Amino acid sequence: MADRELVPGFDELDAGRLPLVGGKAANLGELTRAGLPVPPGFCLTTEAYRRMAATSRELAAVLAGPADGPADGLADGPAAGPADGPSLAPRAHAAVLAAPVPDAVRAAVTAAYTALGDDVPVAVRSSATAEDLPSASFAGQQDTFLNVVGTDAVLAAVRRCWASLWTDRAVSYRASAGIDNRAVLLAVVVQRMVDATVAGVLFTANPVTGRRGESVIDASPGLGEAVVSGAVNPDRFVVDGASGQVRERRLGDKRLMIRSVPGGGTEQLRLDPRGDTACLTDAQLRELAALGRRVEAHYGTPQDTEWALDAEGRLWLTQARPITTLYPVPTGPPPAPEGDRVYFCASLAQGLVRPLTPMGIAVFRAVGSGMSAQLGAPLPDPLAGPRVLADAADRLFLDVTGVLRNPLGRRLVPALLDVMEARSAVLLRELAVEPRFAARGSRWPLVRRAGRFALRHRVPVRIGRAVLAPARARRAADEFGDGLRLRLAVAGHAGAEQRLDHVERILHAEFGGIVGAVGPAALGAAFGMLGLASALLGDDAAPGELATVLRGLPHNVTTRMDLRLWELATRIRADAGAAEELRALPAAELAGRYLRGELPATIQEGVAGFLREFGHRAVAEIDVGMPRWSDDPAHLFGVLANYLRLDDPARAPDAMFARGAEEARDMVRRLVDVAGRRSRVRGALVGFGLRRARELAGLRELPKFYWVLMLAAVRRELGTVGAELAAAGTLAAADDVWFLTLRELRLAVRGRLDGAGAIVAERRGGYERELRRRKIPRLLLSDGTEPEALAAAGAAADGDLVGTAASAGTVSGVARVVLDPVGAYLEPGEILVAPSTDPGWTPLFLTAGGLVMEMGGANSHGAVVAREYGLPAVVGVPDACARIVTGQRVTVHGAGGRVTLDERTP
């Protein structure tokens, strides 16, 4: 009799036993218990691995690290990382291979294997406790052994599976996924072999486009290992899940087959090309797709399965795991009865690749309710937000289906995105031509709502005044900011409920006021005047010349911020002792010393002065859950240290800004002369328009500056409430408040939120997983389709990367891919390659030679600031951070919207 604690059968397993049997075995147990066709087998549990590991002193030593030195063994978890982990992995691997199999384990395996039949062929597969999980599949990271025959061969394969937990690739993968090596154990699956005539993999959702309800099948003759390992060019089929119709059929040459050998083991056979014959019939494809739907229905999520078809034509499932690469579909109104819905990623368009905290999303929902009320559509639940707001994977999405179906909205919104996020504009226009998103209804409801907002905030009057008296418009904007600061303040003795009331009032009322009071001059008047000049010039203005007019803009709060930081670096450079301390110490230590008041006076007083004006800003500042620079100034110290490395006076930011302003003035004179050749009136109007644009366009950054000022005030009040709840024991720590919503926080204040600790822990875990996600869809359909994945790749015929021209000029240099600006190192003159940017990134612009961004349009934040600094820039370049390698030489053609790559990589 086998020891069922060590070797339970598949029919005894389910997801609840994952810590004991690992992901693969738990899934096979789930499938077996659900009545799905799984070849029988058993699992050697993690307890067996523990018993083996307990006998190996060498393995214990590798995990713990040297006793007389720093703790740098594999047990140090993710920090050991790809750099340290692999160097120790071979020792751990060898230690496991050398350890004896405990007698009780040997006996249990022998009994369980014998129960399957006399010398029955089996597959022996690793099943790690951090494998085949919803958040990380770990596919292929541990070993599999096929057609194993005989007890001794099975035990040898078990030992090799155990050892595969410590290959370089497995250790590195765990480090990249943030999984502690100490937390991972290995079980082993022993499963009766299917003598397959055809085998392969089945995805129950399209892993390329993201489309749910579409099965993708790869198939090839022989065992599925040929397909899984990529050793063969298989047949590929795409099957509609509802109808069973084969939508796509691409036949591979199937030149290689792996098959079982009598007595054990496998062999590879080279075959004649079979590209004219499919290895599955349409009936078999429908049967396979139906089987996949049953698996997906059991788990409730799309699955990646492995299957085999035996000689009798019976289908078998040999594995199932979640498809972890699919982006979740946003939560929002159900697609029926109107059909598919279109979601636009609003947080990505704002330059935020990282996730938003739950409180950050809750704040956006409250702001959205306030805006809805100002547009004449008040909501019954102001904390829930309008129906157009949705979220997925901790990112904020807007349901733009109604806009796309509105005759006016389908033209207006892409036109606005042309200068903000150009790639999204292209994708929206492509969707607009599809019949399911055809225009319907009237444009007038949208016009009426926009008109009510414009009248309420006197937008036409404000635009007219700004055009006639720009200085007065700037003073009015400053006065609005002074009043806003007064309205944001709350009495120091206010209680928690009063603070929450104050926060909700701010979120519901102030954002619309910022847009209405500052937006007309910052956007309407400035770019209206630029548009007037452009229309009058027509083809007389060469590409890039109007963009040159916007270089070195005055009255830009972000430019002022960056130049203030540069001025501080200049003062520090003149103080030898302060400069040496700034160069020598890590940014985090400098930040700690600053907060304790221990830095040299030049630094201490200079940073304090900077933070008094700009301390409410931050990287990822639209998320109220992110620390402000006044909370943690470490990023600023890293930027200051970068500035000290810039020793070329010609590249000094103030000098570059001054040159840009002079180039802009020269361009205005040139364009006025060109227009004046047609008529004096035309020349005068062009001059008026361009000069007004220069006087007002710098205000473009002011609405967001005030918005972030508002968020900083909200953060301050919520942080105070969080500290009070932590002191009372309701929350474990003050910053747990960022993992609650506004509604939950009020319940916590009233003592009515049950399980706050569990809520926070679950959301923190999800947030930390999402921090590792790098590919965020610009647009997403309600069936999971990513429209960009369906579009043609954005590359020119000559291999250049293509985006949107953002700032004229051509520059060649070494690329530096930066995914997060905090602590980023950028040598002067390097080409900054980033997913997107917000004002927290712009201090890096001062030392960059050029800019490439995955997101953005000609008038997005990064493009505007790049133009002001005279920095050649191309934005909206799909997958730039993956297609460009740090250290690679690239040439940025700012006016042409192209990036040329030197294929020689470091």
Short mmCIF file of C-alpha atoms in Angstrom, two decimals, residues 470-827:
data_model
loop_
_atom_site.label_atom_id
_atom_site.label_comp_id
_atom_site.label_asym_id
_atom_site.label_seq_id
_atom_site.Cartn_x
_atom_site.Cartn_y
_atom_site.Cartn_z
CA PRO A 470 -2.41 87.72 -21.79
CA ALA A 471 -0.69 89.31 -18.79
CA ARG A 472 -4.04 89.81 -17.12
CA ALA A 473 -4.94 86.15 -17.86
CA ARG A 474 -1.73 85.02 -16.19
CA ARG A 475 -2.44 87.17 -13.14
CA ALA A 476 -5.95 85.70 -12.96
CA ALA A 477 -4.48 82.19 -13.07
CA ASP A 478 -2.09 83.04 -10.22
CA GLU A 479 -4.93 84.56 -8.20
CA PHE A 480 -6.97 81.41 -8.73
CA GLY A 481 -4.04 79.39 -7.36
CA ASP A 482 -3.85 81.61 -4.26
CA GLY A 483 -7.56 81.11 -3.65
CA LEU A 484 -7.27 77.38 -4.24
CA ARG A 485 -4.59 77.08 -1.56
CA LEU A 486 -6.89 78.79 0.94
CA ARG A 487 -9.80 76.50 0.04
CA LEU A 488 -7.63 73.40 0.40
CA ALA A 489 -6.67 74.19 4.01
CA VAL A 490 -8.51 72.57 6.91
CA ALA A 491 -8.42 73.40 10.60
CA GLY A 492 -5.66 71.59 12.46
CA HIS A 493 -8.05 70.42 15.19
CA ALA A 494 -10.51 68.86 12.71
CA GLY A 495 -11.61 65.30 13.47
CA ALA A 496 -11.35 62.36 11.10
CA GLU A 497 -14.95 62.66 9.86
CA GLN A 498 -14.48 66.38 9.22
CA ARG A 499 -11.30 65.70 7.27
CA LEU A 500 -13.10 63.15 5.11
CA ASP A 501 -15.94 65.61 4.51
CA HIS A 502 -13.35 68.19 3.46
CA VAL A 503 -11.63 65.71 1.13
CA GLU A 504 -14.89 64.80 -0.60
CA ARG A 505 -15.80 68.48 -1.05
CA ILE A 506 -12.41 69.16 -2.65
CA LEU A 507 -12.71 66.21 -5.02
CA HIS A 508 -16.27 66.98 -6.07
CA ALA A 509 -15.84 70.73 -6.54
CA GLU A 510 -12.29 71.84 -7.20
CA PHE A 511 -11.17 69.84 -10.23
CA GLY A 512 -13.90 71.25 -12.47
CA GLY A 513 -13.05 74.70 -11.18
CA ILE A 514 -9.40 74.23 -12.16
CA VAL A 515 -10.35 73.18 -15.69
CA GLY A 516 -12.84 76.01 -16.08
CA ALA A 517 -10.71 78.77 -14.59
CA VAL A 518 -7.26 78.00 -16.01
CA GLY A 519 -7.97 75.80 -19.02
CA PRO A 520 -9.39 78.45 -21.38
CA ALA A 521 -6.23 80.57 -21.35
CA ALA A 522 -3.86 77.62 -21.04
CA LEU A 523 -5.37 75.58 -23.84
CA GLY A 524 -8.18 77.34 -25.67
CA ALA A 525 -6.57 80.74 -26.24
CA ALA A 526 -2.98 79.57 -26.67
CA PHE A 527 -3.60 76.79 -29.13
CA GLY A 528 -6.43 78.66 -30.79
CA MET A 529 -3.95 81.38 -31.68
CA LEU A 530 -1.44 78.81 -32.86
CA GLY A 531 -4.14 77.19 -34.99
CA LEU A 532 -5.05 80.58 -36.49
CA ALA A 533 -1.43 81.21 -37.47
CA SER A 534 -1.12 77.70 -38.89
CA ALA A 535 -4.24 78.14 -41.02
CA LEU A 536 -3.02 81.48 -42.36
CA LEU A 537 0.44 80.12 -43.15
CA GLY A 538 -0.75 76.92 -44.80
CA ASP A 539 2.05 75.26 -46.75
CA ASP A 540 4.31 78.29 -46.21
CA ALA A 541 5.30 76.77 -42.84
CA ALA A 542 7.62 73.79 -43.26
CA PRO A 543 7.18 70.73 -41.01
CA GLY A 544 8.55 71.44 -37.54
CA GLU A 545 8.64 75.23 -37.88
CA LEU A 546 5.52 75.87 -35.82
CA ALA A 547 6.88 73.52 -33.16
CA THR A 548 10.04 75.65 -33.06
CA VAL A 549 7.86 78.63 -32.12
CA LEU A 550 7.02 76.82 -28.89
CA ARG A 551 10.62 76.42 -27.75
CA GLY A 552 11.76 78.19 -24.61
CA LEU A 553 8.23 79.18 -23.62
CA PRO A 554 7.95 81.66 -20.75
CA HIS A 555 5.53 81.23 -17.83
CA ASN A 556 5.73 77.42 -17.77
CA VAL A 557 5.60 76.15 -14.19
CA THR A 558 7.29 72.84 -15.03
CA THR A 559 10.14 74.56 -16.83
CA ARG A 560 10.51 76.89 -13.88
CA MET A 561 10.66 73.90 -11.56
CA ASP A 562 13.39 72.19 -13.59
CA LEU A 563 15.48 75.35 -13.93
CA ARG A 564 15.15 76.04 -10.19
CA LEU A 565 16.58 72.60 -9.54
CA TRP A 566 19.41 73.32 -11.99
CA GLU A 567 20.14 76.63 -10.24
CA LEU A 568 20.37 74.74 -6.95
CA ALA A 569 22.81 72.26 -8.49
CA THR A 570 24.91 75.20 -9.71
CA ARG A 571 25.07 76.65 -6.19
CA ILE A 572 26.01 73.26 -4.75
CA ARG A 573 28.76 72.84 -7.37
CA ALA A 574 30.30 76.10 -6.16
CA ASP A 575 30.43 74.74 -2.59
CA ALA A 576 33.17 72.09 -2.74
CA GLY A 577 32.21 70.38 0.52
CA ALA A 578 28.53 70.23 -0.32
CA ALA A 579 29.24 68.98 -3.84
CA GLU A 580 31.50 66.21 -2.52
CA GLU A 581 28.84 65.05 -0.06
CA LEU A 582 26.20 65.04 -2.79
CA ARG A 583 28.44 62.97 -5.07
CA ALA A 584 29.60 60.54 -2.40
CA LEU A 585 26.39 59.54 -0.62
CA PRO A 586 23.46 57.47 -1.94
CA ALA A 587 20.28 59.42 -2.62
CA ALA A 588 18.34 57.59 0.10
CA GLU A 589 20.94 58.48 2.73
CA LEU A 590 20.98 62.10 1.58
CA ALA A 591 17.19 62.20 1.89
CA GLY A 592 17.38 60.84 5.43
CA ARG A 593 19.97 63.42 6.41
CA TYR A 594 17.89 66.18 4.88
CA LEU A 595 14.80 65.17 6.85
CA ARG A 596 16.94 65.21 10.03
CA GLY A 597 18.42 68.61 9.11
CA GLU A 598 22.00 67.27 8.92
CA LEU A 599 23.15 68.35 5.43
CA PRO A 600 25.49 71.27 4.64
CA ALA A 601 23.61 74.57 4.60
CA THR A 602 23.87 75.00 0.81
CA ILE A 603 22.02 71.75 0.27
CA GLN A 604 19.73 71.86 3.29
CA GLU A 605 18.44 75.37 2.70
CA GLY A 606 18.37 75.05 -1.08
CA VAL A 607 16.31 71.87 -1.07
CA ALA A 608 13.98 73.30 1.59
CA GLY A 609 13.36 76.36 -0.59
CA PHE A 610 12.69 74.20 -3.62
CA LEU A 611 10.25 72.00 -1.72
CA ARG A 612 8.32 74.97 -0.38
CA GLU A 613 7.22 75.68 -3.93
CA PHE A 614 7.33 72.27 -5.55
CA GLY A 615 7.23 69.75 -2.70
CA HIS A 616 3.71 68.66 -3.63
CA ARG A 617 4.99 67.16 -6.88
CA ALA A 618 6.19 63.60 -7.36
CA VAL A 619 6.81 60.86 -9.85
CA ALA A 620 3.43 59.23 -10.65
CA GLU A 621 1.88 62.25 -8.94
CA ILE A 622 -1.67 61.69 -10.19
CA ASP A 623 -1.90 58.82 -7.70
CA VAL A 624 -2.77 60.23 -4.28
CA GLY A 625 -1.17 57.12 -2.76
CA MET A 626 2.32 58.05 -4.01
CA PRO A 627 4.67 59.97 -1.67
CA ARG A 628 5.27 63.60 -2.58
CA TRP A 629 8.80 64.97 -2.87
CA SER A 630 8.29 66.68 0.48
CA ASP A 631 7.58 63.22 1.96
CA ASP A 632 10.57 61.55 0.32
CA PRO A 633 13.08 63.77 -1.54
CA ALA A 634 15.42 60.89 -2.50
CA HIS A 635 14.59 61.28 -6.21
CA LEU A 636 15.59 64.95 -6.10
CA PHE A 637 18.99 64.12 -4.66
CA GLY A 638 19.56 61.59 -7.43
CA VAL A 639 18.70 64.26 -10.01
CA LEU A 640 21.01 66.82 -8.37
CA ALA A 641 23.86 64.31 -8.44
CA ASN A 642 23.17 63.75 -12.14
CA TYR A 643 23.35 67.50 -12.76
CA LEU A 644 26.79 67.73 -11.18
CA ARG A 645 28.10 65.42 -13.92
CA LEU A 646 27.10 67.93 -16.59
CA ASP A 647 30.24 70.01 -17.16
CA ASP A 648 29.73 71.33 -20.71
CA PRO A 649 28.61 75.00 -20.41
CA ALA A 650 26.93 74.82 -23.81
CA ARG A 651 24.70 72.02 -22.56
CA ALA A 652 23.73 73.81 -19.36
CA PRO A 653 19.91 73.78 -19.17
CA ASP A 654 19.58 77.53 -18.69
CA ALA A 655 21.79 78.14 -21.73
CA MET A 656 19.83 75.62 -23.80
CA PHE A 657 16.56 77.18 -22.72
CA ALA A 658 17.78 80.65 -23.65
CA ARG A 659 18.93 79.39 -27.07
CA GLY A 660 15.55 77.75 -27.60
CA ALA A 661 13.74 81.00 -26.79
CA GLU A 662 15.94 82.93 -29.23
CA GLU A 663 15.37 80.31 -31.96
CA ALA A 664 11.62 80.64 -31.35
CA ARG A 665 11.71 84.43 -31.68
CA ASP A 666 13.75 84.13 -34.88
CA MET A 667 11.22 81.64 -36.25
CA VAL A 668 8.32 83.99 -35.43
CA ARG A 669 10.06 86.76 -37.39
CA ARG A 670 10.70 84.43 -40.32
CA LEU A 671 7.13 83.17 -40.47
CA VAL A 672 5.74 86.71 -40.23
CA ASP A 673 7.96 87.72 -43.16
CA VAL A 674 6.76 84.72 -45.17
CA ALA A 675 3.10 85.50 -44.49
CA GLY A 676 3.70 89.21 -45.15
CA ARG A 677 4.75 88.45 -48.71
CA ARG A 678 1.13 87.54 -49.41
CA SER A 679 -0.30 90.55 -47.64
CA ARG A 680 0.55 92.90 -44.79
CA VAL A 681 -2.68 91.96 -43.00
CA ARG A 682 -1.87 88.25 -43.19
CA GLY A 683 1.61 88.90 -41.83
CA ALA A 684 0.23 90.99 -38.96
CA LEU A 685 -2.32 88.32 -38.05
CA VAL A 686 0.30 85.57 -38.13
CA GLY A 687 2.57 87.63 -35.91
CA PHE A 688 -0.28 88.35 -33.50
CA GLY A 689 -1.25 84.69 -33.32
CA LEU A 690 2.29 83.37 -32.81
CA ARG A 691 3.21 85.95 -30.16
CA ARG A 692 -0.02 85.33 -28.26
CA ALA A 693 0.62 81.60 -28.47
CA ARG A 694 4.08 82.09 -26.94
CA GLU A 695 2.70 84.27 -24.17
CA LEU A 696 -0.06 81.84 -23.24
CA ALA A 697 1.07 78.31 -24.16
CA GLY A 698 3.37 78.15 -21.15
CA LEU A 699 0.25 78.05 -18.99
CA ARG A 700 -0.51 74.59 -20.39
CA GLU A 701 1.17 72.97 -17.39
CA LEU A 702 -0.69 75.09 -14.84
CA PRO A 703 -3.98 73.11 -14.65
CA LYS A 704 -2.09 69.95 -13.80
CA PHE A 705 0.11 71.86 -11.34
CA TYR A 706 -3.03 72.98 -9.47
CA TRP A 707 -4.57 69.54 -9.81
CA VAL A 708 -1.53 67.95 -8.16
CA LEU A 709 -1.59 70.67 -5.51
CA MET A 710 -5.17 69.58 -4.82
CA LEU A 711 -4.14 65.91 -4.64
CA ALA A 712 -1.32 66.76 -2.21
CA ALA A 713 -3.84 68.43 0.11
CA VAL A 714 -6.11 65.38 -0.13
CA ARG A 715 -3.13 63.12 0.58
CA ARG A 716 -2.23 65.18 3.64
CA GLU A 717 -5.72 64.83 5.13
CA LEU A 718 -6.07 61.14 4.30
CA GLY A 719 -2.60 60.48 5.70
CA THR A 720 -3.60 62.17 8.96
CA VAL A 721 -6.69 59.96 9.19
CA GLY A 722 -4.56 56.90 8.43
CA ALA A 723 -2.13 57.80 11.23
CA GLU A 724 -5.02 58.15 13.68
CA LEU A 725 -6.42 54.75 12.69
CA ALA A 726 -2.98 53.15 13.02
CA ALA A 727 -2.57 54.67 16.49
CA ALA A 728 -5.96 53.23 17.44
CA GLY A 729 -5.01 49.79 16.12
CA THR A 730 -7.63 49.78 13.37
CA LEU A 731 -4.88 49.73 10.73
CA ALA A 732 -1.51 48.05 11.11
CA ALA A 733 0.31 51.05 9.63
CA ALA A 734 -0.62 54.58 8.58
CA ASP A 735 0.13 53.94 4.90
CA ASP A 736 -2.41 51.10 4.84
CA VAL A 737 -4.87 53.90 4.14
CA TRP A 738 -3.80 53.92 0.47
CA PHE A 739 -5.13 50.38 0.07
CA LEU A 740 -8.65 51.29 1.13
CA THR A 741 -11.29 53.29 -0.71
CA LEU A 742 -12.89 56.51 0.50
CA ARG A 743 -16.05 54.61 1.45
CA GLU A 744 -14.09 51.97 3.36
CA LEU A 745 -12.03 54.61 5.13
CA ARG A 746 -15.16 56.29 6.46
CA LEU A 747 -16.42 52.93 7.69
CA ALA A 748 -13.06 52.36 9.40
CA VAL A 749 -13.31 55.75 11.12
CA ARG A 750 -16.73 54.74 12.41
CA GLY A 751 -15.43 51.36 13.57
CA ARG A 752 -17.58 49.48 11.07
CA LEU A 753 -14.99 48.05 8.66
CA ASP A 754 -14.47 44.36 9.34
CA GLY A 755 -11.28 42.63 8.24
CA ALA A 756 -9.34 45.78 7.34
CA GLY A 757 -6.03 43.94 7.71
CA ALA A 758 -7.04 41.18 5.29
CA ILE A 759 -8.36 43.71 2.77
CA VAL A 760 -5.11 45.69 2.87
CA ALA A 761 -2.91 42.58 2.67
CA GLU A 762 -4.73 41.21 -0.37
CA ARG A 763 -4.61 44.54 -2.20
CA ARG A 764 -0.96 45.15 -1.36
CA GLY A 765 -0.10 41.76 -2.81
CA GLY A 766 -1.99 42.50 -6.01
CA TYR A 767 -0.46 45.97 -6.27
CA GLU A 768 3.06 44.61 -5.88
CA ARG A 769 2.41 42.02 -8.58
CA GLU A 770 1.10 44.74 -10.88
CA LEU A 771 4.27 46.78 -10.37
CA ARG A 772 6.03 44.13 -12.46
CA ARG A 773 3.59 44.43 -15.37
CA ARG A 774 5.13 46.46 -18.18
CA LYS A 775 2.78 46.06 -21.14
CA ILE A 776 -0.39 48.06 -20.64
CA PRO A 777 -2.92 48.30 -23.51
CA ARG A 778 -3.79 51.74 -24.81
CA LEU A 779 -7.22 50.45 -25.78
CA LEU A 780 -9.03 47.30 -24.70
CA LEU A 781 -12.33 45.83 -25.86
CA SER A 782 -14.80 44.16 -23.55
CA ASP A 783 -14.02 40.77 -25.14
CA GLY A 784 -10.38 41.21 -24.11
CA THR A 785 -9.11 42.19 -27.55
CA GLU A 786 -6.21 44.63 -27.66
CA PRO A 787 -6.73 46.62 -30.89
CA GLU A 788 -3.04 47.50 -31.08
CA ALA A 789 -2.16 43.79 -31.26
CA LEU A 790 -4.37 43.52 -34.35
CA ALA A 791 -2.77 46.51 -36.03
CA ALA A 792 0.32 46.34 -38.17
CA ALA A 793 3.61 46.74 -36.37
CA GLY A 794 4.77 50.36 -36.33
CA ALA A 795 8.01 50.06 -38.24
CA ALA A 796 9.16 51.57 -41.52
CA ALA A 797 10.34 49.41 -44.37
CA ASP A 798 13.95 50.24 -43.55
CA GLY A 799 13.56 49.01 -39.98
CA ASP A 800 13.21 52.42 -38.32
CA LEU A 801 10.82 52.75 -35.41
CA VAL A 802 7.96 55.09 -36.24
CA GLY A 803 6.10 57.38 -33.88
CA THR A 804 4.89 60.96 -33.74
CA ALA A 805 7.16 63.91 -34.39
CA ALA A 806 7.32 65.79 -31.09
CA SER A 807 10.35 68.09 -31.12
CA ALA A 808 12.42 68.91 -34.19
CA GLY A 809 16.09 68.14 -34.52
CA THR A 810 18.25 65.12 -35.15
CA VAL A 811 20.57 63.64 -32.57
CA SER A 812 22.56 60.43 -32.30
CA GLY A 813 23.62 58.96 -29.01
CA VAL A 814 23.64 56.02 -26.65
CA ALA A 815 20.19 54.94 -25.49
CA ARG A 816 19.28 54.65 -21.84
CA VAL A 817 16.00 52.77 -21.25
CA VAL A 818 14.42 54.05 -18.02
CA LEU A 819 11.25 52.45 -16.71
CA ASP A 820 11.15 54.38 -13.44
CA PRO A 821 12.89 57.73 -12.97
CA VAL A 822 13.42 57.28 -9.24
CA GLY A 823 17.12 56.60 -8.82
CA ALA A 824 17.67 56.61 -12.59
CA TYR A 825 21.20 57.26 -13.84
CA LEU A 826 21.48 59.25 -17.06
CA GLU A 827 24.80 60.35 -18.49
#
